[in-house]
Amino acid sequence: MGKITINGNEYEFKPGQTIIEVATENGLDIPHFCWHPSLSVSGNCRMCLVEVEKMPKLVIACSTYAAEGMVVNVNSEKSVDARKAVMEFILINHPLDCPICDEAGECKLQDYTFSHSVGESRFVEEKQHKNKRVQLGPRIIFDGERCISCSRCIRFSAEVAKKNQLTFVKRGDRVTINTFPGESFDNNYTLNTTDICPVGALTSKEFRFKSRVWEMSSTDSICIGCSRGCNTEIWVRNNEVLRLTPRNNPGVNSYWMCDKGRLETFKEINDVESRIEGSFVKEHDKLVKHDLLKSITKITEILKSYKASEIAFVASAYETIEDNYALLKLAKSLNIENIVLAEHKLPGDFDDILLTEDKTPNYNGAKLLFPNYIDILALTENINNGKIKVALMLDSHFKDEKVIEALSKLKDLVVFATNKNKVTELATVLLGISTYAEKNGTFLNGFGVLQRIKPAVATEEMDRSLDNLSESRWDKFGTKFDRWMKGKKYDVKPSWKLITIISGSLKVKFNFNMAEEVFNEASNNIKPLNGLDYDVISDKGVKLKF
């Protein structure tokens, strides 16, 4: 490996690396707008100009390859003056939209104006006016005046989304971005452009004007839209999820996530009308809310009233390894062998970028715990022929009328669910459970990577500060008298905790107080999980060896 000197310090580099890549790899920041580590180099913003010894002019760090013995000075007088000049040029026609711009607080142009600009403008002429509030596609609003022509969105569309839908039109200070004639910016990855846009030129129609970034907390999590398990950040204000954004993980999703996962996987968390809170017991063909103790007592009576061979436990590819492991332990304690696991595939709904046909985040994890499971069709047959009379279900995501009809024939049905659906209507006992955004746990994605989720939304039994949830500026300095501290908290518990309570009622008590304890026991008993814990999994996950 060759060696290069940057700002007086020597670093090793791999052949083919550019100056900015070497700097980034070693934690050095070279200001840039157009460069992105997962896109091709365009070199048109000129913000990354640096001084290299023995070169007559400044060079752009994004396209200049590192060479043996090269000496780079990022903060020389020439480099600093060049950055100031570039910033002055970019700001000449940039509107003062910061007070109303969605990007405020996470804007590269704001940051660089503060740290690399002269702090005043010599430009007294009328700014160039362009179209604002342009709908480029069904999910993207474009503001031509804010655009600094970095071309990130154009390159993303062509190189990552593989849909060449955007281009520059016009020239000089009138240049702007538009779709090709007859095209709409409507691919399934358009919202990634709002993440990589260094200014507020591209904004999400869904999130537009909803919140300032400092008003929200952000929590590392995993997308549950398919088995890819894209790494995400959940953004919460007033205990309500407002947006999801992708989190970089080179081994899973790089910097990207699909629009379906971004927009469709958090709505049920906030849906007050359909969320199930507390516990219910059916009385006179109607679900009546009861305290948890009575519901658990009813479940205990049901499980004691039938033979083990007449009871089926339905595991869930939507629930965590911890939830499913608690179910496994309860099944073993009661000698129940009828374990059901359903696939939830949508044939044809996939692509060669991120999206997969399997629409669950943890099918592989559930299959790891229940290798000898039976599928939902077998359960349907066993119910219809009278072999199965009772079911306890962690998975209620069934829409097939044949499955619903079969479940209606059960003598008793215990359902764990986050939201109301056709299956919950049939329950003898219904327990409201935490969504993926309200608990700790792990998912095993479709490619064998074990990843963590963390609570972003507080439930009634949680406190955002005491339970170490991520906090926004509002959370840190708010009081009980502030309206932004009075967000809805749901009366729900994680499935593993409810199963633990049930086990105690059945005199086979599990000693689980935290999700981490459940996982630690699972890691001791399930071979592919041996030696793993939450610290080892960390924020990038672990590839399992089967």
Coordinates of C-alpha atoms in Angstrom, one line a residue:
M1 CA 0.0 0.0 0.0
G2 CA 1.2 3.5 -0.8
K3 CA 1.5 6.4 1.6
I4 CA 0.0 9.9 1.3
T5 CA 0.4 12.9 3.7
I6 CA -2.7 14.9 4.4
N7 CA -2.5 18.0 6.7
G8 CA 0.9 16.8 8.0
N9 CA -0.2 13.3 8.9
E10 CA 0.8 10.2 6.9
Y11 CA -1.9 7.7 5.8
E12 CA -1.9 4.5 3.8
F13 CA -4.1 4.2 0.7
K14 CA -5.2 1.5 -1.7
P15 CA -4.5 1.8 -5.4
G16 CA -7.3 3.6 -7.1
Q17 CA -8.4 5.6 -4.1
T18 CA -9.0 9.4 -4.5
I19 CA -7.8 12.0 -2.0
I20 CA -11.3 12.4 -0.6
E21 CA -11.7 8.7 -0.1
V22 CA -8.5 8.4 1.8
A23 CA -9.4 11.4 4.0
T24 CA -12.9 10.0 4.7
E25 CA -11.6 6.6 5.5
N26 CA -9.3 8.2 8.1
G27 CA -11.9 10.4 9.7
L28 CA -10.8 13.6 7.9
D29 CA -13.5 16.0 6.6
I30 CA -12.9 17.6 3.2
P31 CA -15.9 19.8 2.4
H32 CA -17.9 18.6 -0.6
F33 CA -21.4 18.9 -2.1
C34 CA -21.5 16.7 -5.3
W35 CA -19.3 13.8 -4.2
H36 CA -21.0 10.8 -2.6
P37 CA -19.2 7.5 -1.8
S38 CA -21.8 5.4 -3.6
L39 CA -22.1 7.5 -6.7
S40 CA -19.8 8.2 -9.7
V41 CA -17.6 11.3 -9.5
S42 CA -18.9 14.4 -11.2
G43 CA -16.5 17.0 -9.8
N44 CA -18.8 20.0 -10.6
C45 CA -19.2 21.7 -7.2
R46 CA -15.5 22.5 -6.7
M47 CA -16.0 22.7 -3.0
C48 CA -13.3 20.0 -2.3
L49 CA -10.4 22.0 -3.8
V50 CA -7.1 21.2 -2.0
E51 CA -3.5 22.2 -2.5
V52 CA -1.1 19.4 -3.5
E53 CA 2.7 20.0 -3.3
K54 CA 4.4 20.2 -6.8
M55 CA 1.1 20.8 -8.5
P56 CA 0.7 24.2 -10.1
K57 CA -3.0 24.6 -9.3
L58 CA -5.5 23.5 -6.7
V59 CA -7.1 20.1 -7.5
I60 CA -10.5 18.7 -6.6
A61 CA -10.0 15.9 -4.0
C62 CA -13.0 13.9 -5.3
S63 CA -11.4 13.0 -8.7
T64 CA -7.7 13.2 -8.0
Y65 CA -6.1 9.9 -7.3
A66 CA -3.8 9.4 -4.3
A67 CA -0.2 8.8 -5.3
E68 CA 2.9 7.6 -3.4
G69 CA 4.5 10.5 -1.6
M70 CA 1.7 13.0 -2.4
V71 CA 1.5 15.8 0.2
V72 CA -2.0 17.4 0.5
N73 CA -2.9 20.5 2.4
V74 CA -6.6 20.8 2.9
N75 CA -6.5 24.0 5.0
S76 CA -3.7 26.0 3.3
E77 CA -4.4 29.7 2.6
K78 CA -5.1 28.9 -1.1
S79 CA -7.6 26.1 -0.3
V80 CA -9.4 28.2 2.3
D81 CA -9.7 31.2 -0.1
A82 CA -10.9 28.9 -2.9
R83 CA -13.6 27.4 -0.6
K84 CA -14.8 30.9 0.4
A85 CA -15.0 31.8 -3.3
V86 CA -17.0 28.7 -4.2
M87 CA -19.4 29.4 -1.3
E88 CA -19.9 33.0 -2.3
F89 CA -20.6 31.8 -5.9
I90 CA -23.2 29.2 -4.8
L91 CA -24.9 31.6 -2.4
I92 CA -25.3 34.4 -5.0
N93 CA -28.6 33.0 -6.3
H94 CA -29.5 30.8 -3.3
P95 CA -32.8 32.0 -1.7
L96 CA -33.0 32.8 2.0
D97 CA -35.5 30.0 2.6
C98 CA -33.8 28.6 5.7
P99 CA -36.7 29.6 8.1
I100 CA -39.2 27.6 6.0
C101 CA -36.9 24.9 4.5
D102 CA -37.3 21.3 5.5
E103 CA -33.6 20.7 5.2
A104 CA -32.8 23.3 7.9
G105 CA -30.8 21.8 10.7
E106 CA -29.3 19.0 8.5
C107 CA -28.2 21.1 5.5
K108 CA -24.7 21.0 4.2
L109 CA -25.0 24.5 2.7
Q110 CA -26.0 25.9 6.1
D111 CA -23.1 24.1 7.8
Y112 CA -20.6 25.2 5.2
T113 CA -21.9 28.8 5.2
F114 CA -21.1 28.9 8.9
S115 CA -17.7 27.2 8.7
H116 CA -16.3 28.0 5.3
S117 CA -18.0 31.2 4.0
V118 CA -17.0 34.9 4.4
G119 CA -20.2 35.7 6.2
E120 CA -21.4 38.4 3.9
S121 CA -22.4 38.9 0.3
R122 CA -21.1 41.4 -2.2
F123 CA -24.0 40.6 -4.6
V124 CA -26.5 43.4 -4.8
E125 CA -28.3 42.5 -8.0
E126 CA -31.7 40.7 -8.2
K127 CA -31.3 36.9 -7.6
Q128 CA -32.2 34.5 -10.4
H129 CA -35.8 33.2 -10.0
K130 CA -36.8 29.7 -10.9
N131 CA -39.8 27.5 -10.5
K132 CA -40.6 26.5 -6.9
R133 CA -42.9 23.7 -5.7
V134 CA -42.4 21.6 -8.8
Q135 CA -43.8 18.1 -8.5
L136 CA -41.2 15.9 -10.2
G137 CA -43.1 12.7 -9.3
P138 CA -45.8 11.5 -7.0
R139 CA -43.6 11.7 -3.9
I140 CA -41.0 14.5 -4.7
I141 CA -41.3 18.3 -4.6
F142 CA -38.5 20.2 -6.3
D143 CA -37.5 23.8 -5.6
G144 CA -35.4 25.1 -8.5
E145 CA -34.1 28.2 -6.6
R146 CA -32.5 26.1 -3.9
C147 CA -30.8 23.6 -6.2
I148 CA -27.0 24.0 -6.4
S149 CA -26.7 21.7 -9.5
C150 CA -24.6 19.0 -7.7
S151 CA -26.2 16.3 -9.9
R152 CA -26.5 13.8 -7.1
C153 CA -30.1 13.1 -7.9
I154 CA -29.4 12.7 -11.6
R155 CA -26.6 10.2 -10.9
F156 CA -28.6 8.3 -8.3
S157 CA -31.6 7.9 -10.8
A158 CA -29.3 6.5 -13.5
E159 CA -26.8 4.5 -11.4
V160 CA -28.7 3.2 -8.4
A161 CA -32.4 3.2 -9.2
K162 CA -31.4 2.3 -12.8
K163 CA -34.1 4.6 -14.1
N164 CA -32.6 7.4 -16.2
Q165 CA -35.5 9.9 -15.4
L166 CA -33.7 13.2 -14.4
T167 CA -31.5 15.6 -16.3
F168 CA -30.2 19.2 -16.4
V169 CA -32.0 21.6 -18.7
K170 CA -31.0 25.1 -19.8
R171 CA -27.5 26.6 -19.2
G172 CA -25.6 29.1 -17.1
D173 CA -27.5 30.6 -14.1
R174 CA -30.8 29.4 -15.5
V175 CA -29.9 25.7 -15.3
T176 CA -32.4 23.5 -13.5
I177 CA -33.5 19.9 -13.1
N178 CA -36.4 18.3 -14.9
T179 CA -37.6 14.9 -16.0
F180 CA -37.1 13.7 -19.5
P181 CA -40.0 14.4 -21.8
G182 CA -42.9 12.0 -21.1
E183 CA -41.2 10.8 -17.9
S184 CA -42.2 11.1 -14.3
F185 CA -39.8 10.6 -11.4
D186 CA -41.8 7.7 -10.0
N187 CA -39.5 4.8 -9.4
N188 CA -39.5 3.0 -6.0
Y189 CA -36.4 4.7 -4.8
T190 CA -37.1 8.4 -5.5
L191 CA -37.1 9.5 -1.8
N192 CA -33.4 8.6 -1.5
T193 CA -32.8 11.8 -3.4
T194 CA -34.2 13.8 -0.5
D195 CA -31.5 12.2 1.7
I196 CA -28.6 12.8 -0.6
C197 CA -29.6 16.3 -1.7
P198 CA -27.1 18.5 0.2
V199 CA -29.7 21.4 0.3
G200 CA -33.5 21.6 0.5
A201 CA -34.1 21.4 -3.3
L202 CA -35.7 18.0 -3.1
T203 CA -38.3 17.4 -0.4
S204 CA -40.7 14.6 0.5
K205 CA -44.3 15.4 -0.3
E206 CA -45.2 13.1 2.7
F207 CA -43.0 14.8 5.2
R208 CA -43.0 18.4 3.9
F209 CA -43.4 21.0 6.6
K210 CA -44.2 18.5 9.3
S211 CA -41.3 19.1 11.6
R212 CA -37.8 20.5 12.2
V213 CA -35.1 18.0 12.6
W214 CA -34.1 19.2 16.1
E215 CA -37.7 18.6 17.3
M216 CA -37.4 14.9 16.5
S217 CA -35.4 12.1 18.1
S218 CA -33.7 9.6 15.9
T219 CA -33.3 5.9 16.7
D220 CA -31.4 3.2 14.8
S221 CA -33.7 0.5 13.6
I222 CA -34.6 -1.9 10.8
C223 CA -37.2 -1.7 8.1
I224 CA -39.8 -4.4 8.4
G225 CA -41.2 -4.0 4.8
C226 CA -39.3 -7.0 3.4
S227 CA -36.6 -9.6 4.3
R228 CA -33.8 -7.2 3.1
G229 CA -33.9 -5.6 6.6
C230 CA -32.7 -2.2 5.5
N231 CA -31.0 -0.2 8.2
T232 CA -33.0 2.8 9.1
E233 CA -33.5 5.7 11.5
I234 CA -36.9 6.3 13.1
W235 CA -37.7 10.0 13.6
V236 CA -40.1 10.7 16.4
R237 CA -41.8 13.8 17.7
N238 CA -44.3 13.9 20.6
N239 CA -44.1 10.1 20.7
E240 CA -45.3 9.9 17.1
V241 CA -43.3 8.5 14.1
L242 CA -43.0 11.2 11.5
R243 CA -40.5 9.7 9.0
L244 CA -38.0 6.9 8.3
T245 CA -34.6 7.5 6.7
P246 CA -32.0 4.9 5.6
R247 CA -28.9 4.3 7.6
N248 CA -25.7 3.2 5.9
N249 CA -24.8 -0.4 6.2
P250 CA -22.5 -1.7 3.3
G251 CA -23.4 -5.3 4.1
V252 CA -27.2 -4.9 3.8
N253 CA -28.6 -1.8 2.1
S254 CA -25.7 0.7 1.6
Y255 CA -27.2 4.2 1.9
W256 CA -30.6 3.4 0.4
M257 CA -34.1 2.1 1.1
C258 CA -37.2 1.8 -1.1
D259 CA -40.1 4.2 -1.0
K260 CA -42.5 1.4 0.0
G261 CA -40.5 0.6 3.1
R262 CA -40.1 4.3 3.9
L263 CA -43.7 5.3 3.7
E264 CA -45.8 2.2 4.4
T265 CA -44.1 0.5 7.4
F266 CA -44.7 3.0 10.2
K267 CA -48.3 4.1 9.5
E268 CA -49.8 1.4 11.7
I269 CA -47.7 2.5 14.7
N270 CA -49.5 5.9 14.7
D271 CA -52.9 4.6 13.8
V272 CA -55.0 5.3 16.9
E273 CA -58.1 3.9 15.4
S274 CA -56.7 0.4 14.7
R275 CA -54.1 0.0 17.5
I276 CA -55.0 -2.6 20.1
E277 CA -54.4 -1.4 23.6
G278 CA -54.6 -3.6 26.7
S279 CA -56.3 -7.0 26.7
F280 CA -59.8 -8.2 25.7
V281 CA -61.9 -11.3 26.5
K282 CA -64.8 -12.3 24.3
E283 CA -68.1 -12.2 26.1
H284 CA -71.4 -12.9 24.3
D285 CA -69.7 -12.8 21.0
K286 CA -68.1 -9.4 21.7
L287 CA -64.6 -8.5 22.8
V288 CA -64.7 -6.7 26.1
K289 CA -61.7 -4.9 27.6
H290 CA -60.4 -6.4 30.8
D291 CA -57.3 -6.0 33.0
L292 CA -54.4 -8.1 32.0
L293 CA -54.7 -10.4 35.0
K294 CA -58.2 -11.6 34.0
S295 CA -57.1 -12.1 30.3
I296 CA -54.0 -14.1 31.4
T297 CA -56.3 -16.2 33.7
K298 CA -58.6 -16.9 30.7
I299 CA -55.6 -17.9 28.6
T300 CA -54.4 -20.3 31.3
E301 CA -57.8 -21.9 31.5
I302 CA -57.9 -22.4 27.8
L303 CA -54.5 -24.0 27.6
K304 CA -55.3 -26.3 30.5
S305 CA -58.6 -27.4 29.1
Y306 CA -57.2 -29.1 26.0
K307 CA -54.7 -31.8 25.2
A308 CA -51.3 -30.7 23.9
S309 CA -52.0 -32.4 20.6
E310 CA -55.2 -30.2 20.2
I311 CA -53.3 -26.9 20.6
A312 CA -51.3 -25.1 17.9
F313 CA -48.9 -22.2 18.5
V314 CA -48.5 -19.9 15.5
A315 CA -45.0 -18.3 15.4
S316 CA -44.5 -15.0 13.5
A317 CA -42.0 -13.8 10.9
Y318 CA -43.0 -10.3 11.9
E319 CA -42.0 -10.7 15.5
T320 CA -38.5 -10.7 16.9
I321 CA -36.3 -13.7 17.7
E322 CA -36.9 -12.9 21.4
D323 CA -40.7 -13.1 21.0
N324 CA -40.5 -16.3 19.0
Y325 CA -38.0 -17.8 21.4
A326 CA -40.4 -17.2 24.4
L327 CA -43.1 -18.9 22.4
L328 CA -40.7 -21.8 21.7
K329 CA -39.9 -22.1 25.4
L330 CA -43.6 -22.1 26.3
A331 CA -44.4 -24.7 23.7
K332 CA -41.7 -27.0 25.1
S333 CA -42.9 -26.5 28.6
L334 CA -46.4 -27.6 27.6
N335 CA -45.2 -30.4 25.2
I336 CA -46.9 -28.6 22.3
E337 CA -45.5 -29.9 19.0
N338 CA -47.9 -28.2 16.6
I339 CA -45.8 -25.1 15.7
V340 CA -47.0 -23.1 12.7
L341 CA -45.0 -20.6 10.7
A342 CA -46.4 -18.8 7.7
E343 CA -44.5 -17.2 4.8
H344 CA -45.9 -13.9 3.6
K345 CA -44.6 -13.6 0.1
L346 CA -45.8 -11.3 -2.7
P347 CA -44.8 -13.1 -5.9
G348 CA -43.3 -10.8 -8.5
D349 CA -42.9 -7.9 -6.1
F350 CA -39.1 -7.6 -6.0
D351 CA -36.3 -6.0 -7.8
D352 CA -32.5 -6.4 -8.2
I353 CA -31.7 -3.4 -5.9
L354 CA -33.2 -4.0 -2.5
L355 CA -36.8 -5.2 -2.5
T356 CA -37.6 -8.9 -1.9
E357 CA -40.7 -11.0 -2.3
D358 CA -40.7 -12.0 1.4
K359 CA -42.6 -9.2 3.1
T360 CA -41.5 -10.0 6.6
P361 CA -38.3 -9.0 8.5
N362 CA -37.7 -12.2 10.4
Y363 CA -38.8 -15.3 8.5
N364 CA -35.3 -16.7 8.7
G365 CA -35.1 -16.0 12.4
A366 CA -38.4 -17.8 13.1
K367 CA -37.4 -20.7 10.9
L368 CA -34.1 -21.0 12.8
L369 CA -36.0 -21.5 16.1
F370 CA -38.7 -23.7 14.5
P371 CA -37.0 -26.0 11.9
N372 CA -39.8 -28.5 12.0
Y373 CA -42.7 -26.1 11.7
I374 CA -45.9 -26.8 9.7
D375 CA -47.3 -24.2 7.3
I376 CA -50.6 -22.4 7.5
L377 CA -52.3 -24.7 4.9
A378 CA -51.5 -27.7 7.1
L379 CA -53.0 -25.8 10.1
T380 CA -56.1 -25.0 8.1
E381 CA -56.5 -28.7 7.2
N382 CA -56.0 -29.8 10.9
I383 CA -58.6 -27.3 12.1
N384 CA -61.1 -28.4 9.4
N385 CA -60.7 -32.1 10.3
G386 CA -61.0 -31.4 14.1
K387 CA -57.4 -32.3 15.1
I388 CA -56.6 -28.7 16.2
K389 CA -59.2 -27.0 18.5
V390 CA -57.2 -24.1 20.0
A391 CA -54.5 -21.8 18.6
L392 CA -52.3 -19.2 20.2
M393 CA -51.1 -16.8 17.5
L394 CA -48.2 -14.4 17.4
D395 CA -49.0 -13.8 13.7
S396 CA -52.4 -12.4 12.7
H397 CA -51.4 -11.1 9.2
F398 CA -53.7 -13.4 7.3
K399 CA -56.1 -12.3 4.6
D400 CA -56.9 -15.5 2.8
E401 CA -60.6 -16.3 3.3
K402 CA -59.9 -20.0 3.6
V403 CA -57.6 -19.4 6.6
I404 CA -60.0 -16.9 8.2
E405 CA -62.9 -19.4 7.8
A406 CA -60.8 -22.2 9.4
L407 CA -59.8 -20.0 12.3
S408 CA -63.4 -19.2 12.9
K409 CA -64.1 -22.9 13.6
L410 CA -61.6 -23.1 16.5
K411 CA -63.1 -23.6 20.0
D412 CA -60.7 -20.9 21.4
L413 CA -58.3 -18.5 19.8
V414 CA -55.7 -16.4 21.6
V415 CA -54.3 -13.6 19.4
F416 CA -51.3 -11.3 20.0
A417 CA -51.6 -8.3 17.7
T418 CA -50.6 -4.7 17.2
N419 CA -53.6 -3.6 15.1
K420 CA -57.1 -4.8 14.4
N421 CA -57.8 -7.1 11.5
K422 CA -60.0 -10.0 10.4
V423 CA -58.1 -12.4 12.7
T424 CA -58.4 -10.3 15.8
E425 CA -62.1 -10.2 15.4
L426 CA -62.2 -14.0 15.9
A427 CA -60.2 -14.0 19.1
T428 CA -61.4 -15.4 22.4
V429 CA -58.6 -13.5 24.1
L430 CA -56.9 -10.6 22.4
L431 CA -53.6 -9.0 23.7
G432 CA -52.2 -5.7 22.4
I433 CA -48.5 -6.0 21.7
S434 CA -45.7 -3.6 21.0
T435 CA -44.8 -2.7 17.4
Y436 CA -41.2 -3.1 16.2
A437 CA -40.7 0.6 17.1
E438 CA -41.6 0.1 20.7
K439 CA -39.3 -2.7 21.9
N440 CA -35.8 -4.1 21.8
G441 CA -35.1 -7.2 19.8
T442 CA -33.4 -8.9 16.8
F443 CA -34.3 -9.8 13.3
L444 CA -32.5 -12.3 11.0
N445 CA -32.9 -11.0 7.4
G446 CA -33.2 -13.0 4.3
F447 CA -29.5 -13.0 3.7
G448 CA -28.4 -14.3 7.1
V449 CA -27.5 -11.0 8.8
L450 CA -28.7 -10.7 12.4
Q451 CA -29.6 -7.1 13.3
R452 CA -31.0 -5.2 16.2
I453 CA -34.1 -3.0 16.7
K454 CA -34.4 -0.5 19.5
P455 CA -37.5 1.3 21.0
A456 CA -38.1 4.7 19.4
V457 CA -41.7 5.2 20.7
A458 CA -42.4 5.0 24.4
T459 CA -45.3 2.9 25.7
E460 CA -47.2 3.4 28.9
E461 CA -44.7 1.2 30.9
M462 CA -41.7 3.2 29.5
D463 CA -40.1 6.6 30.2
R464 CA -38.1 8.1 27.3
S465 CA -35.3 9.4 29.6
L466 CA -35.2 6.6 32.3
D467 CA -35.4 3.8 29.7
N468 CA -32.6 5.4 27.6
L469 CA -34.6 6.1 24.5
S470 CA -33.2 8.6 22.1
E471 CA -34.3 12.2 22.9
S472 CA -34.8 15.3 20.8
R473 CA -34.1 18.8 22.1
W474 CA -37.8 19.1 22.9
D475 CA -37.7 15.8 24.9
K476 CA -34.6 17.0 26.9
F477 CA -36.0 20.4 27.8
G478 CA -39.7 19.9 27.8
T479 CA -41.9 19.6 30.9
K480 CA -45.2 17.9 31.6
F481 CA -47.0 21.2 30.9
D482 CA -45.7 21.4 27.3
R483 CA -48.1 20.1 24.7
W484 CA -45.2 18.4 22.8
M485 CA -44.6 16.2 25.9
K486 CA -48.2 14.8 25.9
G487 CA -48.0 12.4 23.0
K488 CA -50.1 9.3 23.0
K489 CA -48.5 6.3 24.8
Y490 CA -50.0 2.9 24.1
D491 CA -50.9 0.4 26.7
V492 CA -49.0 -2.5 25.2
K493 CA -46.2 -4.9 26.0
P494 CA -43.7 -6.9 23.9
S495 CA -44.9 -10.5 23.1
W496 CA -42.0 -12.1 25.0
K497 CA -43.1 -10.3 28.1
L498 CA -46.7 -11.3 27.8
I499 CA -45.6 -15.0 27.2
T500 CA -43.4 -14.7 30.3
I501 CA -46.5 -13.6 32.3
I502 CA -48.5 -16.5 30.9
S503 CA -45.7 -18.9 31.8
G504 CA -45.9 -17.8 35.4
S505 CA -49.6 -18.4 35.5
L506 CA -49.0 -21.9 34.2
K507 CA -46.4 -22.6 36.9
V508 CA -43.6 -22.8 34.4
K509 CA -42.2 -19.4 35.1
F510 CA -39.5 -17.9 32.9
N511 CA -37.0 -15.5 34.5
F512 CA -37.0 -12.9 31.8
N513 CA -37.1 -9.2 32.7
M514 CA -35.4 -7.7 29.6
A515 CA -35.3 -8.6 25.9
E516 CA -31.5 -9.0 26.3
E517 CA -32.0 -11.8 28.8
V518 CA -34.2 -13.7 26.3
F519 CA -31.7 -13.3 23.6
N520 CA -28.8 -14.4 25.8
E521 CA -30.6 -17.6 26.6
A522 CA -31.5 -18.1 23.0
S523 CA -27.8 -17.6 22.0
N524 CA -26.8 -20.3 24.5
N525 CA -29.3 -22.8 23.1
I526 CA -29.5 -22.1 19.4
K527 CA -26.2 -23.1 17.7
P528 CA -26.0 -20.4 15.0
L529 CA -26.5 -17.8 17.7
N530 CA -23.8 -19.1 20.0
G531 CA -21.4 -16.4 21.4
L532 CA -23.6 -13.5 20.3
D533 CA -25.0 -10.7 22.4
Y534 CA -26.4 -7.2 21.8
D535 CA -22.9 -5.7 22.0
V536 CA -21.5 -8.1 19.4
I537 CA -24.5 -7.4 17.0
S538 CA -24.0 -3.7 17.5
D539 CA -25.4 -1.3 14.9
K540 CA -24.2 -3.1 11.7
G541 CA -25.4 -6.6 12.5
V542 CA -23.6 -9.9 12.3
K543 CA -23.5 -12.4 9.4
L544 CA -24.5 -15.8 10.9
K545 CA -22.6 -19.0 10.0
F546 CA -25.0 -21.9 9.5

